[in-house]
Amino acid sequence: MSVRDITQKVEAKMKKSIESFQHEIAAIRTGKATTALLDRVKVDAYGQSMPLKQLGNVGVQDAHTLMVQVWDKSMVTAVEKAIRDANLGLNPAAEGQSIRVSIPPLTEERRKEYVKLTKKYGEDAKIALRNLRREILHGVDKLEKDKEISEDEKSRSKKDADDLVHKYEKQINDLITQKEKEIMEV
């Protein structure tokens, strides 16, 4: 295994960390309706806990309203209860086989809480990147110890690993700034 192989393998993991971070912050409420808000909602249906997506279509009706079109009429009450109990501060209202979910405006205090949460997720993602950097460094140290690379190549590889982490940390910082702007927008 070469330095390049190790770096490529770890960079793929770093990209997955960024994607995971993006998915986590997508579910954080802003003042606008987004289908990602209901991604984590689990419904007790057919004797098991199922993601809401498997029981109906979720769509944005307007900037402050989501519509959930439930496929099975008998599941409307269960879906409505699951949205209410998901601790998102939402109050769904059933209308036939559809459920209207109004997104209430956020209070200033709640906005600040969501910004803090976004930053916490960002810090967790950065820690994951640094742990992956350690994986590169251990691999490079092993290659040098096994006399497969020179000391110069080892130090160059460590600098490349640092540059890689900085590149992805910048992406995380940009995503945090963007999300913070969305949250604080009234």
PDB file of C-alpha atoms in Angstrom:
ATOM      1  CA  MET A   1       0.000   0.000   0.000  1.00  0.00           C
ATOM      2  CA  SER A   2       1.330   3.430  -0.929  1.00  0.00           C
ATOM      3  CA  VAL A   3       0.892   6.855   0.641  1.00  0.00           C
ATOM      4  CA  ARG A   4      -1.426   7.728  -2.236  1.00  0.00           C
ATOM      5  CA  ASP A   5      -3.635   4.700  -1.540  1.00  0.00           C
ATOM      6  CA  ILE A   6      -3.892   5.565   2.149  1.00  0.00           C
ATOM      7  CA  THR A   7      -4.688   9.211   1.382  1.00  0.00           C
ATOM      8  CA  GLN A   8      -7.355   8.344  -1.205  1.00  0.00           C
ATOM      9  CA  LYS A   9      -9.029   5.870   1.146  1.00  0.00           C
ATOM     10  CA  VAL A  10      -9.087   8.392   4.002  1.00  0.00           C
ATOM     11  CA  GLU A  11     -10.216  11.253   1.740  1.00  0.00           C
ATOM     12  CA  ALA A  12     -13.248   9.171   0.727  1.00  0.00           C
ATOM     13  CA  LYS A  13     -14.074   8.818   4.438  1.00  0.00           C
ATOM     14  CA  MET A  14     -13.647  12.582   4.887  1.00  0.00           C
ATOM     15  CA  LYS A  15     -16.124  13.225   2.085  1.00  0.00           C
ATOM     16  CA  LYS A  16     -18.586  10.908   3.830  1.00  0.00           C
ATOM     17  CA  SER A  17     -18.086  12.885   7.067  1.00  0.00           C
ATOM     18  CA  ILE A  18     -18.948  16.105   5.208  1.00  0.00           C
ATOM     19  CA  GLU A  19     -22.063  14.476   3.689  1.00  0.00           C
ATOM     20  CA  SER A  20     -23.125  13.226   7.112  1.00  0.00           C
ATOM     21  CA  PHE A  21     -22.656  16.714   8.569  1.00  0.00           C
ATOM     22  CA  GLN A  22     -24.714  18.236   5.742  1.00  0.00           C
ATOM     23  CA  HIS A  23     -27.491  15.720   6.425  1.00  0.00           C
ATOM     24  CA  GLU A  24     -27.455  16.496  10.162  1.00  0.00           C
ATOM     25  CA  ILE A  25     -27.715  20.260   9.711  1.00  0.00           C
ATOM     26  CA  ALA A  26     -30.376  19.923   7.018  1.00  0.00           C
ATOM     27  CA  ALA A  27     -32.700  18.605   9.714  1.00  0.00           C
ATOM     28  CA  ILE A  28     -32.155  21.669  11.920  1.00  0.00           C
ATOM     29  CA  ARG A  29     -35.106  24.019  11.651  1.00  0.00           C
ATOM     30  CA  THR A  30     -34.845  27.384  10.008  1.00  0.00           C
ATOM     31  CA  GLY A  31     -37.774  29.715   9.551  1.00  0.00           C
ATOM     32  CA  LYS A  32     -38.626  28.026   6.241  1.00  0.00           C
ATOM     33  CA  ALA A  33     -40.382  24.757   5.446  1.00  0.00           C
ATOM     34  CA  THR A  34     -38.088  22.012   4.185  1.00  0.00           C
ATOM     35  CA  THR A  35     -38.802  18.305   3.728  1.00  0.00           C
ATOM     36  CA  ALA A  36     -35.551  17.472   5.571  1.00  0.00           C
ATOM     37  CA  LEU A  37     -37.289  18.554   8.790  1.00  0.00           C
ATOM     38  CA  LEU A  38     -39.307  15.337   8.793  1.00  0.00           C
ATOM     39  CA  ASP A  39     -36.466  13.004   7.712  1.00  0.00           C
ATOM     40  CA  ARG A  40     -35.880  11.700  11.236  1.00  0.00           C
ATOM     41  CA  VAL A  41     -39.555  11.157  12.068  1.00  0.00           C
ATOM     42  CA  LYS A  42     -40.307   7.499  12.790  1.00  0.00           C
ATOM     43  CA  VAL A  43     -43.882   6.209  12.716  1.00  0.00           C
ATOM     44  CA  ASP A  44     -45.191   3.147  14.563  1.00  0.00           C
ATOM     45  CA  ALA A  45     -46.814   1.380  11.624  1.00  0.00           C
ATOM     46  CA  TYR A  46     -47.596  -2.237  10.848  1.00  0.00           C
ATOM     47  CA  GLY A  47     -46.020  -3.407  14.109  1.00  0.00           C
ATOM     48  CA  GLN A  48     -42.668  -1.667  13.594  1.00  0.00           C
ATOM     49  CA  SER A  49     -41.004   1.739  13.597  1.00  0.00           C
ATOM     50  CA  MET A  50     -40.780   3.057  10.023  1.00  0.00           C
ATOM     51  CA  PRO A  51     -39.386   6.267   8.513  1.00  0.00           C
ATOM     52  CA  LEU A  52     -42.128   8.697   7.488  1.00  0.00           C
ATOM     53  CA  LYS A  53     -40.813   8.609   3.895  1.00  0.00           C
ATOM     54  CA  GLN A  54     -41.937   4.981   3.605  1.00  0.00           C
ATOM     55  CA  LEU A  55     -45.537   5.844   4.450  1.00  0.00           C
ATOM     56  CA  GLY A  56     -46.177   8.867   2.253  1.00  0.00           C
ATOM     57  CA  ASN A  57     -44.883  11.786   0.214  1.00  0.00           C
ATOM     58  CA  VAL A  58     -43.571  14.865   1.983  1.00  0.00           C
ATOM     59  CA  GLY A  59     -43.706  18.106   0.037  1.00  0.00           C
ATOM     60  CA  VAL A  60     -43.377  21.837   0.564  1.00  0.00           C
ATOM     61  CA  GLN A  61     -46.666  23.637  -0.006  1.00  0.00           C
ATOM     62  CA  ASP A  62     -45.335  27.140   0.694  1.00  0.00           C
ATOM     63  CA  ALA A  63     -42.538  28.793   2.715  1.00  0.00           C
ATOM     64  CA  HIS A  64     -44.225  27.953   6.030  1.00  0.00           C
ATOM     65  CA  THR A  65     -46.199  24.755   5.293  1.00  0.00           C
ATOM     66  CA  LEU A  66     -45.326  21.128   4.611  1.00  0.00           C
ATOM     67  CA  MET A  67     -47.853  18.638   3.236  1.00  0.00           C
ATOM     68  CA  VAL A  68     -47.638  14.921   3.939  1.00  0.00           C
ATOM     69  CA  GLN A  69     -49.675  12.774   1.559  1.00  0.00           C
ATOM     70  CA  VAL A  70     -50.151   9.465   3.417  1.00  0.00           C
ATOM     71  CA  TRP A  71     -50.606   6.469   1.109  1.00  0.00           C
ATOM     72  CA  ASP A  72     -52.596   4.286   3.516  1.00  0.00           C
ATOM     73  CA  LYS A  73     -55.664   6.033   4.993  1.00  0.00           C
ATOM     74  CA  SER A  74     -55.446   3.954   8.177  1.00  0.00           C
ATOM     75  CA  MET A  75     -51.988   5.398   8.919  1.00  0.00           C
ATOM     76  CA  VAL A  76     -52.998   9.098   8.942  1.00  0.00           C
ATOM     77  CA  THR A  77     -53.510   9.228  12.726  1.00  0.00           C
ATOM     78  CA  ALA A  78     -50.244   7.377  13.426  1.00  0.00           C
ATOM     79  CA  VAL A  79     -48.285   9.714  11.124  1.00  0.00           C
ATOM     80  CA  GLU A  80     -49.896  12.780  12.695  1.00  0.00           C
ATOM     81  CA  LYS A  81     -49.011  11.506  16.191  1.00  0.00           C
ATOM     82  CA  ALA A  82     -45.416  10.712  15.156  1.00  0.00           C
ATOM     83  CA  ILE A  83     -44.882  14.243  13.789  1.00  0.00           C
ATOM     84  CA  ARG A  84     -46.348  15.771  16.949  1.00  0.00           C
ATOM     85  CA  ASP A  85     -44.232  13.518  19.218  1.00  0.00           C
ATOM     86  CA  ALA A  86     -40.980  14.060  17.260  1.00  0.00           C
ATOM     87  CA  ASN A  87     -40.078  17.023  19.511  1.00  0.00           C
ATOM     88  CA  LEU A  88     -39.787  19.412  16.559  1.00  0.00           C
ATOM     89  CA  GLY A  89     -42.286  21.939  17.892  1.00  0.00           C
ATOM     90  CA  LEU A  90     -44.688  21.182  15.040  1.00  0.00           C
ATOM     91  CA  ASN A  91     -48.461  20.830  15.247  1.00  0.00           C
ATOM     92  CA  PRO A  92     -49.769  18.744  12.315  1.00  0.00           C
ATOM     93  CA  ALA A  93     -53.410  18.835  11.208  1.00  0.00           C
ATOM     94  CA  ALA A  94     -55.008  15.971   9.289  1.00  0.00           C
ATOM     95  CA  GLU A  95     -57.158  16.832   6.264  1.00  0.00           C
ATOM     96  CA  GLY A  96     -58.499  13.602   4.793  1.00  0.00           C
ATOM     97  CA  GLN A  97     -55.535  11.544   3.610  1.00  0.00           C
ATOM     98  CA  SER A  98     -53.160  14.540   3.853  1.00  0.00           C
ATOM     99  CA  ILE A  99     -51.509  16.147   6.829  1.00  0.00           C
ATOM    100  CA  ARG A 100     -50.752  19.862   6.858  1.00  0.00           C
ATOM    101  CA  VAL A 101     -47.718  20.808   8.964  1.00  0.00           C
ATOM    102  CA  SER A 102     -47.414  24.530   9.643  1.00  0.00           C
ATOM    103  CA  ILE A 103     -43.903  25.692  10.476  1.00  0.00           C
ATOM    104  CA  PRO A 104     -44.190  28.308  13.231  1.00  0.00           C
ATOM    105  CA  PRO A 105     -41.698  31.189  13.205  1.00  0.00           C
ATOM    106  CA  LEU A 106     -38.714  30.696  15.493  1.00  0.00           C
ATOM    107  CA  THR A 107     -38.154  32.823  18.571  1.00  0.00           C
ATOM    108  CA  GLU A 108     -34.825  34.616  18.918  1.00  0.00           C
ATOM    109  CA  GLU A 109     -33.868  32.281  21.777  1.00  0.00           C
ATOM    110  CA  ARG A 110     -34.693  29.196  19.702  1.00  0.00           C
ATOM    111  CA  ARG A 111     -32.688  30.538  16.748  1.00  0.00           C
ATOM    112  CA  LYS A 112     -29.643  30.944  18.997  1.00  0.00           C
ATOM    113  CA  GLU A 113     -30.097  27.364  20.283  1.00  0.00           C
ATOM    114  CA  TYR A 114     -30.167  26.070  16.704  1.00  0.00           C
ATOM    115  CA  VAL A 115     -27.026  28.050  15.822  1.00  0.00           C
ATOM    116  CA  LYS A 116     -25.285  26.471  18.852  1.00  0.00           C
ATOM    117  CA  LEU A 117     -26.470  23.036  17.743  1.00  0.00           C
ATOM    118  CA  THR A 118     -25.145  23.649  14.226  1.00  0.00           C
ATOM    119  CA  LYS A 119     -21.753  24.657  15.626  1.00  0.00           C
ATOM    120  CA  LYS A 120     -21.700  21.566  17.870  1.00  0.00           C
ATOM    121  CA  TYR A 121     -22.362  19.311  14.875  1.00  0.00           C
ATOM    122  CA  GLY A 122     -19.615  21.200  13.016  1.00  0.00           C
ATOM    123  CA  GLU A 123     -17.144  20.630  15.836  1.00  0.00           C
ATOM    124  CA  ASP A 124     -18.043  16.920  15.901  1.00  0.00           C
ATOM    125  CA  ALA A 125     -17.413  16.726  12.146  1.00  0.00           C
ATOM    126  CA  LYS A 126     -14.028  18.465  12.554  1.00  0.00           C
ATOM    127  CA  ILE A 127     -13.057  15.985  15.271  1.00  0.00           C
ATOM    128  CA  ALA A 128     -13.937  13.153  12.877  1.00  0.00           C
ATOM    129  CA  LEU A 129     -11.670  14.743  10.233  1.00  0.00           C
ATOM    130  CA  ARG A 130      -8.782  15.016  12.689  1.00  0.00           C
ATOM    131  CA  ASN A 131      -9.218  11.364  13.638  1.00  0.00           C
ATOM    132  CA  LEU A 132      -9.053  10.456   9.948  1.00  0.00           C
ATOM    133  CA  ARG A 133      -5.891  12.561   9.614  1.00  0.00           C
ATOM    134  CA  ARG A 134      -4.407  10.432  12.397  1.00  0.00           C
ATOM    135  CA  GLU A 135      -5.206   7.378  10.274  1.00  0.00           C
ATOM    136  CA  ILE A 136      -3.088   8.815   7.423  1.00  0.00           C
ATOM    137  CA  LEU A 137      -0.228   9.650   9.801  1.00  0.00           C
ATOM    138  CA  HIS A 138      -0.196   6.136  11.286  1.00  0.00           C
ATOM    139  CA  GLY A 139      -0.132   4.636   7.788  1.00  0.00           C
ATOM    140  CA  VAL A 140       2.722   6.920   6.701  1.00  0.00           C
ATOM    141  CA  ASP A 141       4.685   6.149   9.894  1.00  0.00           C
ATOM    142  CA  LYS A 142       4.273   2.433   9.229  1.00  0.00           C
ATOM    143  CA  LEU A 143       5.457   2.819   5.605  1.00  0.00           C
ATOM    144  CA  GLU A 144       8.544   4.732   6.766  1.00  0.00           C
ATOM    145  CA  LYS A 145       9.236   2.188   9.515  1.00  0.00           C
ATOM    146  CA  ASP A 146       9.012  -0.608   6.927  1.00  0.00           C
ATOM    147  CA  LYS A 147      11.507   1.379   4.772  1.00  0.00           C
ATOM    148  CA  GLU A 148       8.962   1.753   1.929  1.00  0.00           C
ATOM    149  CA  ILE A 149       9.231   5.545   1.884  1.00  0.00           C
ATOM    150  CA  SER A 150      11.939   8.060   2.766  1.00  0.00           C
ATOM    151  CA  GLU A 151      11.842  10.489   5.673  1.00  0.00           C
ATOM    152  CA  ASP A 152      11.355  13.361   3.202  1.00  0.00           C
ATOM    153  CA  GLU A 153       8.357  11.618   1.687  1.00  0.00           C
ATOM    154  CA  LYS A 154       7.008  11.010   5.197  1.00  0.00           C
ATOM    155  CA  SER A 155       7.173  14.697   6.113  1.00  0.00           C
ATOM    156  CA  ARG A 156       5.686  15.707   2.738  1.00  0.00           C
ATOM    157  CA  SER A 157       2.843  13.228   3.316  1.00  0.00           C
ATOM    158  CA  LYS A 158       2.167  14.650   6.778  1.00  0.00           C
ATOM    159  CA  LYS A 159       1.983  18.159   5.299  1.00  0.00           C
ATOM    160  CA  ASP A 160      -0.406  16.877   2.601  1.00  0.00           C
ATOM    161  CA  ALA A 161      -2.575  15.282   5.317  1.00  0.00           C
ATOM    162  CA  ASP A 162      -2.707  18.622   7.167  1.00  0.00           C
ATOM    163  CA  ASP A 163      -3.657  20.425   3.945  1.00  0.00           C
ATOM    164  CA  LEU A 164      -6.408  17.888   3.295  1.00  0.00           C
ATOM    165  CA  VAL A 165      -7.880  18.373   6.777  1.00  0.00           C
ATOM    166  CA  HIS A 166      -7.739  22.175   6.385  1.00  0.00           C
ATOM    167  CA  LYS A 167      -9.555  21.914   3.038  1.00  0.00           C
ATOM    168  CA  TYR A 168     -12.434  19.936   4.571  1.00  0.00           C
ATOM    169  CA  GLU A 169     -12.525  22.037   7.754  1.00  0.00           C
ATOM    170  CA  LYS A 170     -13.010  25.089   5.541  1.00  0.00           C
ATOM    171  CA  GLN A 171     -15.979  23.355   3.875  1.00  0.00           C
ATOM    172  CA  ILE A 172     -17.474  22.676   7.302  1.00  0.00           C
ATOM    173  CA  ASN A 173     -16.951  26.302   8.368  1.00  0.00           C
ATOM    174  CA  ASP A 174     -18.618  27.512   5.160  1.00  0.00           C
ATOM    175  CA  LEU A 175     -21.595  25.191   5.760  1.00  0.00           C
ATOM    176  CA  ILE A 176     -21.897  26.411   9.374  1.00  0.00           C
ATOM    177  CA  THR A 177     -21.853  30.047   8.251  1.00  0.00           C
ATOM    178  CA  GLN A 178     -24.459  29.372   5.574  1.00  0.00           C
ATOM    179  CA  LYS A 179     -26.756  27.500   7.997  1.00  0.00           C
ATOM    180  CA  GLU A 180     -26.322  30.175  10.677  1.00  0.00           C
ATOM    181  CA  LYS A 181     -27.389  32.800   8.136  1.00  0.00           C
ATOM    182  CA  GLU A 182     -30.489  30.729   7.235  1.00  0.00           C
ATOM    183  CA  ILE A 183     -31.419  30.236  10.894  1.00  0.00           C
ATOM    184  CA  MET A 184     -31.014  33.888  11.896  1.00  0.00           C
ATOM    185  CA  GLU A 185     -32.917  35.171   8.827  1.00  0.00           C
ATOM    186  CA  VAL A 186     -36.318  36.424   9.969  1.00  0.00           C
TER     187      VAL A 186
END
